[in-house]
Short mmCIF file of the C-alpha atoms (twelve columns), coordinates in Angstrom:
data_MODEL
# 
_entry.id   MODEL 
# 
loop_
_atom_site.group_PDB 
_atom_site.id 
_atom_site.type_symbol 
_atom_site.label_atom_id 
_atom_site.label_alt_id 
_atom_site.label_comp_id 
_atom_site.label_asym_id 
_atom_site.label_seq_id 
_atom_site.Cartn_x 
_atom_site.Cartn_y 
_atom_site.Cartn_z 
_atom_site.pdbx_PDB_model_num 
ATOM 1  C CA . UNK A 1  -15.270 6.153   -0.121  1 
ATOM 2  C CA . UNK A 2  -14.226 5.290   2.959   1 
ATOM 3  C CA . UNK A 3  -10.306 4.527   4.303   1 
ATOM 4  C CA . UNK A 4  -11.875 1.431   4.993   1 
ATOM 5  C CA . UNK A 5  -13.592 0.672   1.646   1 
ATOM 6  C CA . UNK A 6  -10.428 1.205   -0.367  1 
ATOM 7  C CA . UNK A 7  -9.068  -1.343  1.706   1 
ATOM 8  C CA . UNK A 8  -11.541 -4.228  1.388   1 
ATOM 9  C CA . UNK A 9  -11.914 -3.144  -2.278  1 
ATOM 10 C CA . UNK A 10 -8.271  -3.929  -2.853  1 
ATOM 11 C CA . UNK A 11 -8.358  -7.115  -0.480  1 
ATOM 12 C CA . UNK A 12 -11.178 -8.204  -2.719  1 
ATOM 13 C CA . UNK A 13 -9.085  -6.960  -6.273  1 
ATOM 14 C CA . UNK A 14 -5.690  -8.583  -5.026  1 
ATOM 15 C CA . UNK A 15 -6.429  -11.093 -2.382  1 
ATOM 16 C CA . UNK A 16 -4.543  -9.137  -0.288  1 
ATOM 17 C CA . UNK A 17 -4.545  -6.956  3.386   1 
ATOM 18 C CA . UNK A 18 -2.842  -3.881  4.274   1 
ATOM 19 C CA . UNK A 19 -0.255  -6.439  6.764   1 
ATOM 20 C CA . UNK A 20 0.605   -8.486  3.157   1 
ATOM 21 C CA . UNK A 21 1.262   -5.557  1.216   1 
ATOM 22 C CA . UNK A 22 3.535   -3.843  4.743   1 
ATOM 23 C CA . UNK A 23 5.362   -7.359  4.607   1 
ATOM 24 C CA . UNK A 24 5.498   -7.182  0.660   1 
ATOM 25 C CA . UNK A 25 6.907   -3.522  0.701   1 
ATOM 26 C CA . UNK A 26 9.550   -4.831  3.257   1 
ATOM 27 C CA . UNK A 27 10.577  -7.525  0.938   1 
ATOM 28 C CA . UNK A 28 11.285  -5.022  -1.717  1 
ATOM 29 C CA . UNK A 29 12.987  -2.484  0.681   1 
ATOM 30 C CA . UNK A 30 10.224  -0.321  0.364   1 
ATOM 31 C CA . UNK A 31 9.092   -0.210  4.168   1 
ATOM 32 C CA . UNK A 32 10.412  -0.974  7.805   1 
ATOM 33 C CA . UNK A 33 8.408   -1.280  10.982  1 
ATOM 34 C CA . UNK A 34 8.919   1.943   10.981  1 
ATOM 35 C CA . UNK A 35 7.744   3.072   8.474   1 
ATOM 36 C CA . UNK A 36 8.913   3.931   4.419   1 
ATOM 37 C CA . UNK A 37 12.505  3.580   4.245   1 
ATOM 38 C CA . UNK A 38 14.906  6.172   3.628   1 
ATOM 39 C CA . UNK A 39 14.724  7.899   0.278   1 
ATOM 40 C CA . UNK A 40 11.634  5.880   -0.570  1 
ATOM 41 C CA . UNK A 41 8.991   7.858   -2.674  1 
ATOM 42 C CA . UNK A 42 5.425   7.216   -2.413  1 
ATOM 43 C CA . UNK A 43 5.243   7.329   -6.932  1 
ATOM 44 C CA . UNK A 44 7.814   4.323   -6.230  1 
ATOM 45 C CA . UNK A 45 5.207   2.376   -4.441  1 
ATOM 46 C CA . UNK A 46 1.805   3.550   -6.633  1 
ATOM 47 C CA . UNK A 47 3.899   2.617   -9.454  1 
ATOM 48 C CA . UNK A 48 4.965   -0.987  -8.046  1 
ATOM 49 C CA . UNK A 49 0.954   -1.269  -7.284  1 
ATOM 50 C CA . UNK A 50 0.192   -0.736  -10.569 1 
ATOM 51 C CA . UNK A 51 2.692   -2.663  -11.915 1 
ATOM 52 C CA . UNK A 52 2.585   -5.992  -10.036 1 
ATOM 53 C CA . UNK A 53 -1.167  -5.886  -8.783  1 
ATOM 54 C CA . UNK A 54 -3.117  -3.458  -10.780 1 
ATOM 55 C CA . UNK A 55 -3.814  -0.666  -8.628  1 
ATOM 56 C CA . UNK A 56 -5.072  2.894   -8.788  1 
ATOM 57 C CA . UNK A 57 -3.388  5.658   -7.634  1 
ATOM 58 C CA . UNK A 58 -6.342  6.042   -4.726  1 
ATOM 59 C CA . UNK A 59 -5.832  2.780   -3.942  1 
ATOM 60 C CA . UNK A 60 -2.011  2.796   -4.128  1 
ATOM 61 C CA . UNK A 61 -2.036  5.930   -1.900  1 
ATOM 62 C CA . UNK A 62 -3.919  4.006   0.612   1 
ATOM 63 C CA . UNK A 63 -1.356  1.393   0.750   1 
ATOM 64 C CA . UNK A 64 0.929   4.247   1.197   1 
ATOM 65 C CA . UNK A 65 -1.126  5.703   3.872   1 
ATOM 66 C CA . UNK A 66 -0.572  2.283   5.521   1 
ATOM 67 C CA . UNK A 67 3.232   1.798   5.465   1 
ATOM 68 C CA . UNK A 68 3.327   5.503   6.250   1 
ATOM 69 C CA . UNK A 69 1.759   4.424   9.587   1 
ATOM 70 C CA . UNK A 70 -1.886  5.269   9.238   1 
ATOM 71 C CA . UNK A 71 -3.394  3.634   12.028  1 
ATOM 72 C CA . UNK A 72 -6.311  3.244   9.962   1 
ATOM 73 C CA . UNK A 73 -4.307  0.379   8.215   1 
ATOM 74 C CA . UNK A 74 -3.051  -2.985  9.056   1 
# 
């Protein structure tokens, strides 16, 4: 699969794009523009994923690739 594919597979799971979940993550003090915050872990964010939208860890790590920076992402 594709960088790409897990994205539109998880647009098309949550209704939502790699620039909600960046402005979600920020809301939660997950993420920055520049990136994950200080002391932020990337099991913190697959297990918010799972939690709140239903996510696998693939696709929660490519959510992570994205507030990492990927420019893949966004």
């Amino acid at each position: 699969m594709t960088f790409q594919a897990y994205l539109d597979t998880i647009r098309e799971k949550t209704g939502k794009t790699a620039d909600d979940f960046k402005a979600l993550a920020a809301a939660k003090g997950f993420a920055d523009a520049g990136g994950l915050t200080r002391g932020t872990r990337a099991t913190q964010i697959i297990d918010w994923l799972a939690a709140d939208y239903g996510l696998g860890r693939g696709h929660a790590m490519a959510i992570v690739a994205v507030l990492k920076g990927d420019p893949r992402g966004g």
